[in-house]
mmCIF file of C-alpha atoms in Angstrom:
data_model
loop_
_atom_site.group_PDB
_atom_site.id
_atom_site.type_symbol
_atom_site.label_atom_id
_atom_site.label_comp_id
_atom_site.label_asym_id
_atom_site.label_seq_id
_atom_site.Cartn_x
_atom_site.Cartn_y
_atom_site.Cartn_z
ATOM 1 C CA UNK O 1 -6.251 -4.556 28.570
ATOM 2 C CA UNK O 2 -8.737 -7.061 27.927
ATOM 3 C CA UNK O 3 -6.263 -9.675 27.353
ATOM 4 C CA UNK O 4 -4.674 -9.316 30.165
ATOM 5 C CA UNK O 5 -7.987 -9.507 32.577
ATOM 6 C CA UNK O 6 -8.389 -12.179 30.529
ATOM 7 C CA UNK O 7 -4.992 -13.399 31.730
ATOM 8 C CA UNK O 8 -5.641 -12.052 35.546
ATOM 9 C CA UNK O 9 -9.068 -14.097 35.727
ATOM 10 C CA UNK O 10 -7.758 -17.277 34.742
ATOM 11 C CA UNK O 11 -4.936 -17.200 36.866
ATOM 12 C CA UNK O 12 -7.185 -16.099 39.709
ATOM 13 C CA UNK O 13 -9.655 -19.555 38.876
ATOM 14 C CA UNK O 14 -6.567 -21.671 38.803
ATOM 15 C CA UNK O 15 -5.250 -20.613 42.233
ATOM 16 C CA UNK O 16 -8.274 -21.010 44.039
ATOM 17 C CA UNK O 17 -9.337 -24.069 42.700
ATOM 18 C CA UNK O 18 -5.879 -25.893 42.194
ATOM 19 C CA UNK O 19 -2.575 -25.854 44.480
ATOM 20 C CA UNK O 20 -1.109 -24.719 41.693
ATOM 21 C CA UNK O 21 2.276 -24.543 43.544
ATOM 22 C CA UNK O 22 2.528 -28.314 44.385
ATOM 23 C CA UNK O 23 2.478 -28.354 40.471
ATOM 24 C CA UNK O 24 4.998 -26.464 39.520
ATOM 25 C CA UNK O 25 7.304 -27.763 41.958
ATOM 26 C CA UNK O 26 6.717 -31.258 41.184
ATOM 27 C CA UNK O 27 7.586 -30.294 37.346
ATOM 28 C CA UNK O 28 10.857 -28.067 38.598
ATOM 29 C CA UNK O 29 11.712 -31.143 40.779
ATOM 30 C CA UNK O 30 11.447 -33.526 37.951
ATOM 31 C CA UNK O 31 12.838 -31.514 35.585
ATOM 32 C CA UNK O 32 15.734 -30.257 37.787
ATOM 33 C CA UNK O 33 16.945 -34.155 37.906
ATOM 34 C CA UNK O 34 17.413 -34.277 34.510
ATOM 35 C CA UNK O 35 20.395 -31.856 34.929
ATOM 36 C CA UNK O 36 21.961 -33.695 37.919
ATOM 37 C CA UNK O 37 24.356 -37.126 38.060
ATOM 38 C CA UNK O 38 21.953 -40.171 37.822
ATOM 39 C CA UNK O 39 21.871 -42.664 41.164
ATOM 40 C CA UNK O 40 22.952 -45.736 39.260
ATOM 41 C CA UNK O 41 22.174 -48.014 42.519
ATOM 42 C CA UNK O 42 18.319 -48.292 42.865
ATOM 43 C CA UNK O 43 18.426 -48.877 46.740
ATOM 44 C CA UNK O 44 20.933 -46.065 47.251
ATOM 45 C CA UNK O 45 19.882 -43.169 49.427
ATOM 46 C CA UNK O 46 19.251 -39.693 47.923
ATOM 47 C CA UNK O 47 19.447 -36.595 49.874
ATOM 48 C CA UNK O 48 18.204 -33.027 48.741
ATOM 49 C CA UNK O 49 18.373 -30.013 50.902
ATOM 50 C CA UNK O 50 16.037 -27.914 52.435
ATOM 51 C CA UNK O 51 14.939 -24.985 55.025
ATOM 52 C CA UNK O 52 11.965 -24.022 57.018
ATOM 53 C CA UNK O 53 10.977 -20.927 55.046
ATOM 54 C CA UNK O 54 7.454 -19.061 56.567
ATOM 55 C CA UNK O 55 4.665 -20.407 54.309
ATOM 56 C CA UNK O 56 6.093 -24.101 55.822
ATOM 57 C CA UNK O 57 5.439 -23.000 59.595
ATOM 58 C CA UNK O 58 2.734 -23.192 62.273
ATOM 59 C CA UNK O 59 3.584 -20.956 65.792
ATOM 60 C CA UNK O 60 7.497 -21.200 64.981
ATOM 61 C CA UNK O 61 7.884 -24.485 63.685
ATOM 62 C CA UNK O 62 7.086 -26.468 60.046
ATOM 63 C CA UNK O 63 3.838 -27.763 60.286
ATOM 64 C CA UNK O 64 2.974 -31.456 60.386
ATOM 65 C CA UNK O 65 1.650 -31.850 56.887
ATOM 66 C CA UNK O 66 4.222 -29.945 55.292
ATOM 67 C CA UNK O 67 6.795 -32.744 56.661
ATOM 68 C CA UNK O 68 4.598 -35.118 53.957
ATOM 69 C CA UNK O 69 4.388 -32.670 51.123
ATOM 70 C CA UNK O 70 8.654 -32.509 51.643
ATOM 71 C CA UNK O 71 8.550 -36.162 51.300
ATOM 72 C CA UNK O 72 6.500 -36.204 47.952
ATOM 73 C CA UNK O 73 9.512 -33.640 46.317
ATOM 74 C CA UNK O 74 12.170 -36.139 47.569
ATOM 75 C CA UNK O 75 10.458 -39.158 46.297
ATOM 76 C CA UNK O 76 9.529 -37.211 42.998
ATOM 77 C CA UNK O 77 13.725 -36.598 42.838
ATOM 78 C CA UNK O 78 14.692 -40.077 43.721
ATOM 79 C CA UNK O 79 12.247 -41.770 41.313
ATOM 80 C CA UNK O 80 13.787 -39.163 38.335
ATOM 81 C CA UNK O 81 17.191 -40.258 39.599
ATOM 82 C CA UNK O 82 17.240 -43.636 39.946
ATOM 83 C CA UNK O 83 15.472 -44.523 36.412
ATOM 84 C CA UNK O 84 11.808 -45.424 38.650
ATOM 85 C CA UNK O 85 9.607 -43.282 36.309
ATOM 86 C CA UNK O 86 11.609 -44.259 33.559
ATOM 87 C CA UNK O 87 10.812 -47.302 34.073
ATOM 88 C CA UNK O 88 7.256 -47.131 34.778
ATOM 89 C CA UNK O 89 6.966 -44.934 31.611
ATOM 90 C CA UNK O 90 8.373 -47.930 29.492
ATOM 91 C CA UNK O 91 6.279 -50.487 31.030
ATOM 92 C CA UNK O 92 3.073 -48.750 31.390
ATOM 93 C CA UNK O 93 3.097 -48.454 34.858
ATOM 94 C CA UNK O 94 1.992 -46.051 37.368
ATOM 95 C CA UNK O 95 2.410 -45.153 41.454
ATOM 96 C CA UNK O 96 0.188 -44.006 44.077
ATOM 97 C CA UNK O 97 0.491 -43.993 47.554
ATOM 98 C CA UNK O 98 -0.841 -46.653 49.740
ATOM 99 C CA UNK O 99 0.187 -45.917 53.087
ATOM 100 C CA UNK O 100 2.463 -43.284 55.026
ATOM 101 C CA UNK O 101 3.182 -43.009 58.762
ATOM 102 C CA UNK O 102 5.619 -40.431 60.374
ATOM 103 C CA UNK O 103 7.015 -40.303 63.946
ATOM 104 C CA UNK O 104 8.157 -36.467 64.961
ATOM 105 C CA UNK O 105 10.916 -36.229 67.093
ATOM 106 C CA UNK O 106 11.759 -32.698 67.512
ATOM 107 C CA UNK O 107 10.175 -29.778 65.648
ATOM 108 C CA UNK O 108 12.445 -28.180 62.615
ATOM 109 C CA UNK O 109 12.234 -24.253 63.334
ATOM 110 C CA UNK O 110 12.083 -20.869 61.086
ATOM 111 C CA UNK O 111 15.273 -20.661 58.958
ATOM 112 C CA UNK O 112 16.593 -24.193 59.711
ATOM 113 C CA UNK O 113 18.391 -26.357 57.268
ATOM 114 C CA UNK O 114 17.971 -29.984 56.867
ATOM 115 C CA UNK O 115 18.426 -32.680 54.913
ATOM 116 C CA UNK O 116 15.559 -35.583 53.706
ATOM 117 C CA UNK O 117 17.089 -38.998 53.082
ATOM 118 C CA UNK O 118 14.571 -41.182 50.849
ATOM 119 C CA UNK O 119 15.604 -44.419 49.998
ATOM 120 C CA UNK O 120 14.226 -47.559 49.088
ATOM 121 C CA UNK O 121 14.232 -50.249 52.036
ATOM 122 C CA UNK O 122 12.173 -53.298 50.412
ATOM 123 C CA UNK O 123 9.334 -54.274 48.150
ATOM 124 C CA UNK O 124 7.019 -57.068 47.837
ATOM 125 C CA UNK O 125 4.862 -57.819 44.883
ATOM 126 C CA UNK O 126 2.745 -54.929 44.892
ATOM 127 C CA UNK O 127 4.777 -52.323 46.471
ATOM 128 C CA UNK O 128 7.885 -50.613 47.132
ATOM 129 C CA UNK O 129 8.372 -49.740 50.952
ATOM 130 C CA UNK O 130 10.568 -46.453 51.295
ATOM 131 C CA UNK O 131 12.182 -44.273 54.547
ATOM 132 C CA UNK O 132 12.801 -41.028 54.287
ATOM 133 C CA UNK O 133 14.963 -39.092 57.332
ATOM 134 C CA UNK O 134 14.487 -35.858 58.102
ATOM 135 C CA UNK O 135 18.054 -34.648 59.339
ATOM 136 C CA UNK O 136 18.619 -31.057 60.965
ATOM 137 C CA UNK O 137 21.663 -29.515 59.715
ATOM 138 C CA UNK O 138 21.860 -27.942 63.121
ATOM 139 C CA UNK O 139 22.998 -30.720 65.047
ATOM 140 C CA UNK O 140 22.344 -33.804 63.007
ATOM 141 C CA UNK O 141 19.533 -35.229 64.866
ATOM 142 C CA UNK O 142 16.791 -36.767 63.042
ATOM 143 C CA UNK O 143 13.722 -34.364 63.825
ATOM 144 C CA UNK O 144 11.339 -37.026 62.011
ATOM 145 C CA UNK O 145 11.175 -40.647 60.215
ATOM 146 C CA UNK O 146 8.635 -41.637 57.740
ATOM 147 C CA UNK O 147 7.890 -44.809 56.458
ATOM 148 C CA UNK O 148 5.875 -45.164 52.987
ATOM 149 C CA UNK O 149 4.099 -47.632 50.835
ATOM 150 C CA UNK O 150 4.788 -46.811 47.118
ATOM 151 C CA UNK O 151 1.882 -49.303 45.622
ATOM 152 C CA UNK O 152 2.968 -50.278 41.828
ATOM 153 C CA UNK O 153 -0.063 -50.085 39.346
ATOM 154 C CA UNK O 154 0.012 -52.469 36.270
ATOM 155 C CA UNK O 155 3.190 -53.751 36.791
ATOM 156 C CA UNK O 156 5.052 -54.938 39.983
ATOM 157 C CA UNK O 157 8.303 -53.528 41.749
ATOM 158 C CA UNK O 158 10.355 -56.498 40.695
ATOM 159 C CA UNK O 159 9.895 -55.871 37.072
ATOM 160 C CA UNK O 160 10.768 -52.239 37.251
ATOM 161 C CA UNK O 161 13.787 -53.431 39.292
ATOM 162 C CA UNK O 162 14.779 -56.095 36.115
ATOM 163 C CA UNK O 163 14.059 -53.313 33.690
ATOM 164 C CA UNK O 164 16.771 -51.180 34.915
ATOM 165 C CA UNK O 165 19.118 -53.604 36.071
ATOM 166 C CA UNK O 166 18.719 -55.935 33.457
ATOM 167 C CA UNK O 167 18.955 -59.178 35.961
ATOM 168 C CA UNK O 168 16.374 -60.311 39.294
ATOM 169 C CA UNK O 169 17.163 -58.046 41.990
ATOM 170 C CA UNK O 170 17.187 -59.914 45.265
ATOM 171 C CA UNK O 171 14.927 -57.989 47.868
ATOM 172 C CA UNK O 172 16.825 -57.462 51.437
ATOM 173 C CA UNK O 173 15.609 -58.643 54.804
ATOM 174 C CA UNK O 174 12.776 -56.403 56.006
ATOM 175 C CA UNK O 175 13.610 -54.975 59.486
ATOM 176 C CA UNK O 176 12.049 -55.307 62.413
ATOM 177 C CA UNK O 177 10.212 -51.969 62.961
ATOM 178 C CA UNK O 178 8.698 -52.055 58.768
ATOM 179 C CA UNK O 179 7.469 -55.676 59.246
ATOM 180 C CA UNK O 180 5.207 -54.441 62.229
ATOM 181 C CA UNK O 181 3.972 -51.604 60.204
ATOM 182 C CA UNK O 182 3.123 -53.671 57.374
ATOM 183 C CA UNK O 183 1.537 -55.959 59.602
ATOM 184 C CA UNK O 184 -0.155 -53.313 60.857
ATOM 185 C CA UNK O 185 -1.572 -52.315 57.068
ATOM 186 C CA UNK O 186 -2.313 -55.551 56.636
ATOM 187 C CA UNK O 187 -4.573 -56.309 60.106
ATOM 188 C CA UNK O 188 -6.433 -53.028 59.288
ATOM 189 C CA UNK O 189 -7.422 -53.890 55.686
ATOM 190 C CA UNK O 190 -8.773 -56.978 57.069
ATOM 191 C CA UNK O 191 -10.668 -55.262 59.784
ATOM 192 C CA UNK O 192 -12.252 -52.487 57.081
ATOM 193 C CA UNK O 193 -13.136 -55.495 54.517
ATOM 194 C CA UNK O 194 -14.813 -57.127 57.373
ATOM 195 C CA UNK O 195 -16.718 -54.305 58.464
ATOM 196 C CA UNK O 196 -17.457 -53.288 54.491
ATOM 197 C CA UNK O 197 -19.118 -57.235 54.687
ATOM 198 C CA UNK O 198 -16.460 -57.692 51.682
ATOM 199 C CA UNK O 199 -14.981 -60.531 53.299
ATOM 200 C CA UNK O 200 -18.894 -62.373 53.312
ATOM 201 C CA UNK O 201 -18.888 -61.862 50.102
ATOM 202 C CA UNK O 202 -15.745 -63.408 49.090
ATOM 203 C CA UNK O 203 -16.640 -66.105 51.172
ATOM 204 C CA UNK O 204 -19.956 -66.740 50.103
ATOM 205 C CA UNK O 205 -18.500 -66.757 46.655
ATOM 206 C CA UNK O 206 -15.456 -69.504 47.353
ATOM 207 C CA UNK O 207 -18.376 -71.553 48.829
ATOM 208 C CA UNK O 208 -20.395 -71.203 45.736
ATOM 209 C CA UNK O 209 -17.036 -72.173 43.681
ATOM 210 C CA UNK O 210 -17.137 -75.311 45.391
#
């Protein structure tokens, strides 16, 4: 009996201190990839399957922030598939979000099906640039779009890339609507250095240099 309050009280700090079920997702996803067919083309598009179950809703429909928590899973699934964290495991590497934005077309209600689409679009030399679809299974509209910046720590997306494809991997053209989004990251680090008085300070400094 002791044991188990033992057992009980743990459990008890874990869940209120920890979202202990984003964890053991994240693990099933991973480790549920292991049993499924690799994606042997890195850009290719990955889709797993969902529904709007209740803990996911908000007055009838999913709520806004579990459309983002979706998109971690798929990500999660593609980067098992595809050889990403395999890669960043053999070179050292690690990933962390650096920017997300999502545009919500039409709300995904109690019990509906759908399908998220992540793929890979682009990269630069810090960052891999992603979409992922939300697609109803109702009537194959896309209920929601997001567009993520996968930032690369101590390594870069095009040596991940030549890790697991053994040659240079040639990035596409960026389209139109991710270029003003990046743009837009870009315009608004520069506006939050400025006001942090960074840029001053890197100024100052090059003027020192010379």
């Amino acid at each position: 009996m002791e044991m188990l309050l033992w057992v009980l009280g743990v459990l008890l700090l874990l869940f209120s201190s920890l979202d202990v079920w984003y964890f053991v997702r994240a693990a099933v996803t991973v480790v549920r990839a292991w049993f499924q067919k690799p994606v042997w083309d890195v850009l290719g598009e990955q889709s797993v399957s969902g529904r709007v179950l209740l803990h996911d809703i908000d007055l009838g429909h999913m709520n806004n922030t579990r459309f983002l928590r979706e998109c971690d899973f798929a990500r999660f699934s593609l980067y098992s598939l595809n050889g990403v964290f395999k890669a960043c495991r053999a070179l050292r590497a690690t990933m962390v979000v650096g920017a997300t934005t999502i545009r919500l077309r039409r709300a995904l209600c109690l019990g509906e099906a759908f399908e998220l689409r992540t793929r890979i679009v682009v990269w630069d030399e810090k960052a891999f640039y992603l979409e992922q679809r939300f697609v109803s299974c109702r009537d194959g509209l896309v209920a929601a779009v997001m567009l993520c910046k996968q930032n690369v720590v101590r390594s870069s997306p095009d040596k991940i890339l030549q890790f697991l494809c053994k040659r240079k991997v040639e990035c596409p053209d960026y389209p139109e609507d991710l270029q003003h989004w990046i743009s837009f990251i870009s315009a608004s680090s520069q506006a939050l250095r400025a006001q942090s008085g960074l840029e001053d300070k890197t100024g100052a400094q090059e003027d020192k240099d010379k």
